[in-house]
JSON list of C-alpha atoms in Angstrom, two decimals:
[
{"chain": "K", "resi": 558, "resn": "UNK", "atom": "CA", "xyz": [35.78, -87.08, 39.37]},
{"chain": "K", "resi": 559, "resn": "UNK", "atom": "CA", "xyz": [38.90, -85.35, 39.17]},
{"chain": "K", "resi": 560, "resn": "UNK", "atom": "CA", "xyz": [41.01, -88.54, 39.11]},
{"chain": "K", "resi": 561, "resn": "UNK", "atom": "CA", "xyz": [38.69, -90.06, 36.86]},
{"chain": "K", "resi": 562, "resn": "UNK", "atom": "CA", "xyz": [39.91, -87.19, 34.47]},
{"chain": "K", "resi": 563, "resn": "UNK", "atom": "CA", "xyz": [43.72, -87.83, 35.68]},
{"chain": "K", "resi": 564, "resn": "UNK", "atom": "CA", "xyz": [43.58, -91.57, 34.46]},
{"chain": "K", "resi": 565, "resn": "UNK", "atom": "CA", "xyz": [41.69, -91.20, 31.23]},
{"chain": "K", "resi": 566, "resn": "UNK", "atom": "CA", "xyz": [44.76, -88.54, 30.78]},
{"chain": "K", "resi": 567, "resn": "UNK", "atom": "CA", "xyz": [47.54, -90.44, 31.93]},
{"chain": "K", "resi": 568, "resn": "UNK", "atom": "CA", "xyz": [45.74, -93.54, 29.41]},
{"chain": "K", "resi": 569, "resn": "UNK", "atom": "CA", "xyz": [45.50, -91.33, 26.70]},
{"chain": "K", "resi": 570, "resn": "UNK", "atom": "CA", "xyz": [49.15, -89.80, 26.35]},
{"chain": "K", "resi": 571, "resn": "UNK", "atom": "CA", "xyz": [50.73, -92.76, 27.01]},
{"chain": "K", "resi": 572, "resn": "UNK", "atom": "CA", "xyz": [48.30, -95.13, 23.96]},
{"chain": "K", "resi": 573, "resn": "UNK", "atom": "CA", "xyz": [49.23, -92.47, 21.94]},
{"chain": "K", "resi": 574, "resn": "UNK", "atom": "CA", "xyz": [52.79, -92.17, 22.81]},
{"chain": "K", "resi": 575, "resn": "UNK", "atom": "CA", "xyz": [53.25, -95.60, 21.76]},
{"chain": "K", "resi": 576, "resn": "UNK", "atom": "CA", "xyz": [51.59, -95.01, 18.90]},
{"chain": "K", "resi": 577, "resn": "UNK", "atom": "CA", "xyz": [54.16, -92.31, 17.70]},
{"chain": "K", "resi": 578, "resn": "UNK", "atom": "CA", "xyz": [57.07, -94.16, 19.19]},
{"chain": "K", "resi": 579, "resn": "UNK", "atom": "CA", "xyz": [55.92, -97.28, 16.84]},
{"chain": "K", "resi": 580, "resn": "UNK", "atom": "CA", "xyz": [56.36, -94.66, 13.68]},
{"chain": "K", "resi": 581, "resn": "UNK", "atom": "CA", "xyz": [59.48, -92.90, 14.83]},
{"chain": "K", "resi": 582, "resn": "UNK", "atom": "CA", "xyz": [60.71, -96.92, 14.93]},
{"chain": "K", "resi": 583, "resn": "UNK", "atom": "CA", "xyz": [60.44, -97.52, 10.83]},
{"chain": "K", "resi": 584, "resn": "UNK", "atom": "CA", "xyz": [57.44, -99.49, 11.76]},
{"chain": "K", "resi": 585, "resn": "UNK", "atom": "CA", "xyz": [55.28, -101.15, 8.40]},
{"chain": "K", "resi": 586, "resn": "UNK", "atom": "CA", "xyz": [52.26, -103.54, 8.24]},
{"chain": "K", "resi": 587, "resn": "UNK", "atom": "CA", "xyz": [51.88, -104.98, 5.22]},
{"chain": "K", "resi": 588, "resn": "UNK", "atom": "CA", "xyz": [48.69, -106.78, 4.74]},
{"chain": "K", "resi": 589, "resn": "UNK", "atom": "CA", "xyz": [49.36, -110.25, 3.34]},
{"chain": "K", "resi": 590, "resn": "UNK", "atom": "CA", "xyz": [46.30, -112.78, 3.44]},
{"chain": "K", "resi": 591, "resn": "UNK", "atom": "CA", "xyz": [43.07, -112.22, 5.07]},
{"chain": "K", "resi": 592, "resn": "UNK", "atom": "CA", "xyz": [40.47, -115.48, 4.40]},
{"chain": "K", "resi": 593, "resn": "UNK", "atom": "CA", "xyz": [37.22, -116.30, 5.87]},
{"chain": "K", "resi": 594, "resn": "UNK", "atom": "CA", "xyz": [37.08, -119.61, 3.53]},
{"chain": "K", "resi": 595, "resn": "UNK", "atom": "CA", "xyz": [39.16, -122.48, 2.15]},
{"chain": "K", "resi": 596, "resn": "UNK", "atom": "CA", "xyz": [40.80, -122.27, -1.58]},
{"chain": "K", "resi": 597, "resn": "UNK", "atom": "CA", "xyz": [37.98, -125.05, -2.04]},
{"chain": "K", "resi": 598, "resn": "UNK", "atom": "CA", "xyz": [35.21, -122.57, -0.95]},
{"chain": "K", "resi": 599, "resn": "UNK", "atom": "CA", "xyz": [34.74, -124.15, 2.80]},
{"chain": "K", "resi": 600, "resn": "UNK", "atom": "CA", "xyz": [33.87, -122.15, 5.53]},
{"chain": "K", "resi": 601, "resn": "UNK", "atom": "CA", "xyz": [36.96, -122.07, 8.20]},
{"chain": "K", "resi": 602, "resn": "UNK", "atom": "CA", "xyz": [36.16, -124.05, 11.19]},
{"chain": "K", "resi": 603, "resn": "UNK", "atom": "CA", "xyz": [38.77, -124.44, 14.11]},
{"chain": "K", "resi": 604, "resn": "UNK", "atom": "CA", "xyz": [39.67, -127.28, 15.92]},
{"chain": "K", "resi": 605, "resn": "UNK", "atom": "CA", "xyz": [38.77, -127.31, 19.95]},
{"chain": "K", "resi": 606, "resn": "UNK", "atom": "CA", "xyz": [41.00, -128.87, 22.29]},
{"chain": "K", "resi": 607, "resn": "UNK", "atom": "CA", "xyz": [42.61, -129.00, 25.65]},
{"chain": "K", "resi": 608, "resn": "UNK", "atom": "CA", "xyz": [46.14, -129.05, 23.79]},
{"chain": "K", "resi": 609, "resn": "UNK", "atom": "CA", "xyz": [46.53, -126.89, 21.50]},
{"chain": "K", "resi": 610, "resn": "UNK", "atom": "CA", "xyz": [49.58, -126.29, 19.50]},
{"chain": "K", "resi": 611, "resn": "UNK", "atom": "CA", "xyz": [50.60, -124.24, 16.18]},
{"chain": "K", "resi": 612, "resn": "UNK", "atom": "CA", "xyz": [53.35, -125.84, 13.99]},
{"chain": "K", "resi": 613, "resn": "UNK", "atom": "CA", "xyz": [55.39, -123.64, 11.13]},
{"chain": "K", "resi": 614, "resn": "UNK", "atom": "CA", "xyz": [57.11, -125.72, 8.65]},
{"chain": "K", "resi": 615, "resn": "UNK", "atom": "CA", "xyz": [58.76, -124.90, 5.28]},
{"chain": "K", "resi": 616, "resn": "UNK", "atom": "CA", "xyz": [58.12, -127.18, 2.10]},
{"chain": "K", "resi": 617, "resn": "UNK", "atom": "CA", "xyz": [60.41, -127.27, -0.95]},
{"chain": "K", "resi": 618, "resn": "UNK", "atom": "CA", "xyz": [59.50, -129.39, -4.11]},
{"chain": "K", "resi": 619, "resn": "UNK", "atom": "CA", "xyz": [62.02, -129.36, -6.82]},
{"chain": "K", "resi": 620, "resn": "UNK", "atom": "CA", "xyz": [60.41, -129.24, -10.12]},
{"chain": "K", "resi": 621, "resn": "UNK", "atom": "CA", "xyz": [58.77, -132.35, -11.36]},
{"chain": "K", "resi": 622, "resn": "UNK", "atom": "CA", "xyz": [58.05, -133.35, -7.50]},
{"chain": "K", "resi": 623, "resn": "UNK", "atom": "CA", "xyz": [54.86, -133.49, -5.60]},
{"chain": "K", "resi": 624, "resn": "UNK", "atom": "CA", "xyz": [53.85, -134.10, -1.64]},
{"chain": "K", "resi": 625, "resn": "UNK", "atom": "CA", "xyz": [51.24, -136.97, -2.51]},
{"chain": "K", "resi": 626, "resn": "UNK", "atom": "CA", "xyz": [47.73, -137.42, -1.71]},
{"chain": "K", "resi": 627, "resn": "UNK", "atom": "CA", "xyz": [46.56, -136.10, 1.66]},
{"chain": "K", "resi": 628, "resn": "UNK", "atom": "CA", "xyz": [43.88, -134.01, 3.58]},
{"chain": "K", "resi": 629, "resn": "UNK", "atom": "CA", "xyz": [43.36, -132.42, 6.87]},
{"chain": "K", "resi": 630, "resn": "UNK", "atom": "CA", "xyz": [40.83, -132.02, 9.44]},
{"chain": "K", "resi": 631, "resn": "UNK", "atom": "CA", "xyz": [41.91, -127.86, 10.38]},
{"chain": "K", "resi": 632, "resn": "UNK", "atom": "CA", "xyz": [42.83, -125.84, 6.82]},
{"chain": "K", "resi": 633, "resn": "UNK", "atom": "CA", "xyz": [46.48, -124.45, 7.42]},
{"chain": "K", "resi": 634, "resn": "UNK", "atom": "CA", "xyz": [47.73, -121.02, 6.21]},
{"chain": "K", "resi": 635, "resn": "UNK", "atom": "CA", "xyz": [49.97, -121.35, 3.24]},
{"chain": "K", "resi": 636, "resn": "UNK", "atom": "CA", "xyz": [51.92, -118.65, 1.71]},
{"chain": "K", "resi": 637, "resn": "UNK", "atom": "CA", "xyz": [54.10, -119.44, -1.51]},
{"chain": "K", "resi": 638, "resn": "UNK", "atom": "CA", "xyz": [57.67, -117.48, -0.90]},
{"chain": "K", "resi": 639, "resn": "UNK", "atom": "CA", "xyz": [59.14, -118.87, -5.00]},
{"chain": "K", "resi": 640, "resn": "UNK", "atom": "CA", "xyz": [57.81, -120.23, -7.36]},
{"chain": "K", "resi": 641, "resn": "UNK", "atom": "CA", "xyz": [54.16, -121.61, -8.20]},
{"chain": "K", "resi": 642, "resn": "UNK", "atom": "CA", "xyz": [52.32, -124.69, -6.86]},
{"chain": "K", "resi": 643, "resn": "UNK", "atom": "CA", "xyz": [49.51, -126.58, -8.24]},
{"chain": "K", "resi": 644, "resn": "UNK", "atom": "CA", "xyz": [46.87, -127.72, -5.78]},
{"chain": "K", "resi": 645, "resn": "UNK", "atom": "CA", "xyz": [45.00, -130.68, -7.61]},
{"chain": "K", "resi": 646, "resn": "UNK", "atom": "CA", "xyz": [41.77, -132.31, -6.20]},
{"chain": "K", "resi": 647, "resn": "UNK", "atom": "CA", "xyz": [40.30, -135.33, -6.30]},
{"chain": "K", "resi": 648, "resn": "UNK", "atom": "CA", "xyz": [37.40, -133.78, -7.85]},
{"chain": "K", "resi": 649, "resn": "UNK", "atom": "CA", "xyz": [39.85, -133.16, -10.86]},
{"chain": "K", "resi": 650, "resn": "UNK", "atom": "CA", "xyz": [39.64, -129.00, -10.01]},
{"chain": "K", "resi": 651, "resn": "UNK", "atom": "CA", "xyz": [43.40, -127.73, -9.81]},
{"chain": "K", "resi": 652, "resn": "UNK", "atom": "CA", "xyz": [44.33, -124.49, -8.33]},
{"chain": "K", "resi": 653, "resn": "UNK", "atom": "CA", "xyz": [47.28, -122.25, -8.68]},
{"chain": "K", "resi": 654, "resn": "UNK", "atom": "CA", "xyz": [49.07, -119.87, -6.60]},
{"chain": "K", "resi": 655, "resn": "UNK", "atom": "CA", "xyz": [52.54, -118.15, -7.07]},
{"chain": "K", "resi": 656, "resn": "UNK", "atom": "CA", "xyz": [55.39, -116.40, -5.16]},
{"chain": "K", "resi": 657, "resn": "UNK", "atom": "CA", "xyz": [53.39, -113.68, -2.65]},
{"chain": "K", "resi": 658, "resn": "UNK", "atom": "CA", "xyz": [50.18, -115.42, -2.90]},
{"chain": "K", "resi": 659, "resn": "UNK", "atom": "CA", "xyz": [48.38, -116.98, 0.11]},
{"chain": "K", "resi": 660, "resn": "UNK", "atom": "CA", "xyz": [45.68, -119.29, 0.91]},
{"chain": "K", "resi": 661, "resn": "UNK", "atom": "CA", "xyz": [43.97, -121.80, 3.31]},
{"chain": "K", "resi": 662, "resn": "UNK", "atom": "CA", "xyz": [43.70, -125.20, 2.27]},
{"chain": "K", "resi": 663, "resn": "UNK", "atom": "CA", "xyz": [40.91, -127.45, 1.87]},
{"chain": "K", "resi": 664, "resn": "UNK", "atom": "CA", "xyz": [39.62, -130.02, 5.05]},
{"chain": "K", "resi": 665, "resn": "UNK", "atom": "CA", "xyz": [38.61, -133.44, 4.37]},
{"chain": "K", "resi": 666, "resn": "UNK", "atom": "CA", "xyz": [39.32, -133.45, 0.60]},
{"chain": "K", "resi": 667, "resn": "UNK", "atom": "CA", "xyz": [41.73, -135.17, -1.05]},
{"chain": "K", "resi": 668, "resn": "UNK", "atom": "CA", "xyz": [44.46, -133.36, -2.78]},
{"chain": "K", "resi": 669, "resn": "UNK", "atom": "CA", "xyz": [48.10, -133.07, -3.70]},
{"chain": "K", "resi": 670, "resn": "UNK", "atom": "CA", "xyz": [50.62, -129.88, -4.02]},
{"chain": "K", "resi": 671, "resn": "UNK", "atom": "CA", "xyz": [52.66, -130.63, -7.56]},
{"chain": "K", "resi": 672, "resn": "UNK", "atom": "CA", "xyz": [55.39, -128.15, -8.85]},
{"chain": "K", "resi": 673, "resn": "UNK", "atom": "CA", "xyz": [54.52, -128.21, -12.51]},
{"chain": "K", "resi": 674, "resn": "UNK", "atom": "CA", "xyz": [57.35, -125.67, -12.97]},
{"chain": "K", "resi": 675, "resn": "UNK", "atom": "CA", "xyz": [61.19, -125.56, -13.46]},
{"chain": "K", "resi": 676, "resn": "UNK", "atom": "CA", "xyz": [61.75, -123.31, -10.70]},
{"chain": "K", "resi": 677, "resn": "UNK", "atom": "CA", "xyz": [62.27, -124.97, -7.13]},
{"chain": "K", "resi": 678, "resn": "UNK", "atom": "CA", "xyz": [58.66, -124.53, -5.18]},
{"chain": "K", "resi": 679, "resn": "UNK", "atom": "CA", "xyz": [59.16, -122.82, -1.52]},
{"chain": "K", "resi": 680, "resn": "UNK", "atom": "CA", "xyz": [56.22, -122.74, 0.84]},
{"chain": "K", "resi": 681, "resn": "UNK", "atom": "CA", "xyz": [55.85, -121.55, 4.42]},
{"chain": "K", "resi": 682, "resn": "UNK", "atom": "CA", "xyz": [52.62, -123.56, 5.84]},
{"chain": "K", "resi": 683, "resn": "UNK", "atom": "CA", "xyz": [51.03, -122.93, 9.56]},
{"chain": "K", "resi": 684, "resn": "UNK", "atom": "CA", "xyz": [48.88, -125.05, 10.72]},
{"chain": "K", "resi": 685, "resn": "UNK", "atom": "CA", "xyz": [46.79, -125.13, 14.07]},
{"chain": "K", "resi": 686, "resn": "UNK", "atom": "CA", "xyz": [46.14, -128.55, 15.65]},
{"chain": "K", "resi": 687, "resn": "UNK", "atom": "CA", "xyz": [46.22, -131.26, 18.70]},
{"chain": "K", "resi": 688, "resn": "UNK", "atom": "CA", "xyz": [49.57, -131.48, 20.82]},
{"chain": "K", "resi": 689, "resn": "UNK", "atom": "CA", "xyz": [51.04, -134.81, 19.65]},
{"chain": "K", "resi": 690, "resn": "UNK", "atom": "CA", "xyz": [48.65, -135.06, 16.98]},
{"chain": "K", "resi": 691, "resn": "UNK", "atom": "CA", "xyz": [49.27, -134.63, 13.13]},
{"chain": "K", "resi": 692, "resn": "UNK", "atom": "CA", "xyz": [46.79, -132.68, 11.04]},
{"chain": "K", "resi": 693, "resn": "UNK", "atom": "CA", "xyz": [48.02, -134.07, 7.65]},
{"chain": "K", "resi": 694, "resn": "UNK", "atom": "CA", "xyz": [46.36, -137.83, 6.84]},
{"chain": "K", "resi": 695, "resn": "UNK", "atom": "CA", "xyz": [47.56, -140.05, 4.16]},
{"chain": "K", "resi": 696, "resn": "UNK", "atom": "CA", "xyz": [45.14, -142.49, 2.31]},
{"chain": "K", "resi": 697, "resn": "UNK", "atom": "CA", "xyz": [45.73, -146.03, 3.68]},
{"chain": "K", "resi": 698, "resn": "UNK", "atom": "CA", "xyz": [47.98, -148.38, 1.68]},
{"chain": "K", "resi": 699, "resn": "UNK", "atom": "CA", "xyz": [46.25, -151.28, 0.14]}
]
């Protein structure tokens, strides 16, 4: 019993030794996004597989430009760093987000990111996916 009581000591000082040396440090969470659905209203579903892999890319689109009609099968995690992007749908819906804003985007519906702006566009987007597999589809050319 009495080393039961030595552990849960030793456990406690040094959780909460961390804790304080995290502070001392200039530590800071910020809370950015949190989402259960897509910006379409979809509920988040994750992609199983043997291979998993995470890819982080950054977008720019200079004013006037657009990434073209696409979709994909696992919503990736968007955050807008300048400027504002349009999300338009197939449906004819359009959504906006600007700089510090975050969102998931929509599976298996066609869409496009435009920058209806005069400010240069800059996105950070994460997506989850399938080793050696891309999660972005383009319509087929006719």
């Amino acid at each position: 019993m009495r080393m039961k009581a030595v552990v849960f000591a030793v456990v406690f000082l040094i959780v909460h030794a961390g804790t304080a040396a995290l502070g001392q440090q200039g530590f800071k969470v910020t809370p950015v996004f949190k989402g259960t659905a897509t910006m379409a209203g979809q509920k988040l579903d994750h992609l199983r597989t043997d291979k998993p892999e995470v890819t982080s890319v950054l977008i720019e689109i200079e004013p006037g430009g657009e990434i073209g009609r696409h979709m994909h099968l696992v919503s990736g995690y968007v955050h807008v760093l300048e400027g504002m992007v349009t999300i338009e749908m197939d449906d004819g819906t359009r959504h906006e987000f600007q700089a510090g804003k975050a969102f998931l985007e929509a599976t298996n519906m066609w869409h496009n990111a435009k920058n209806m702006g005069k400010a240069p566009v800059k996105l950070l987007v994460v997506t989850s996916g399938e080793e050696g597999k891309s999660n972005l589809i383009r319509p087929e050319k006719k």
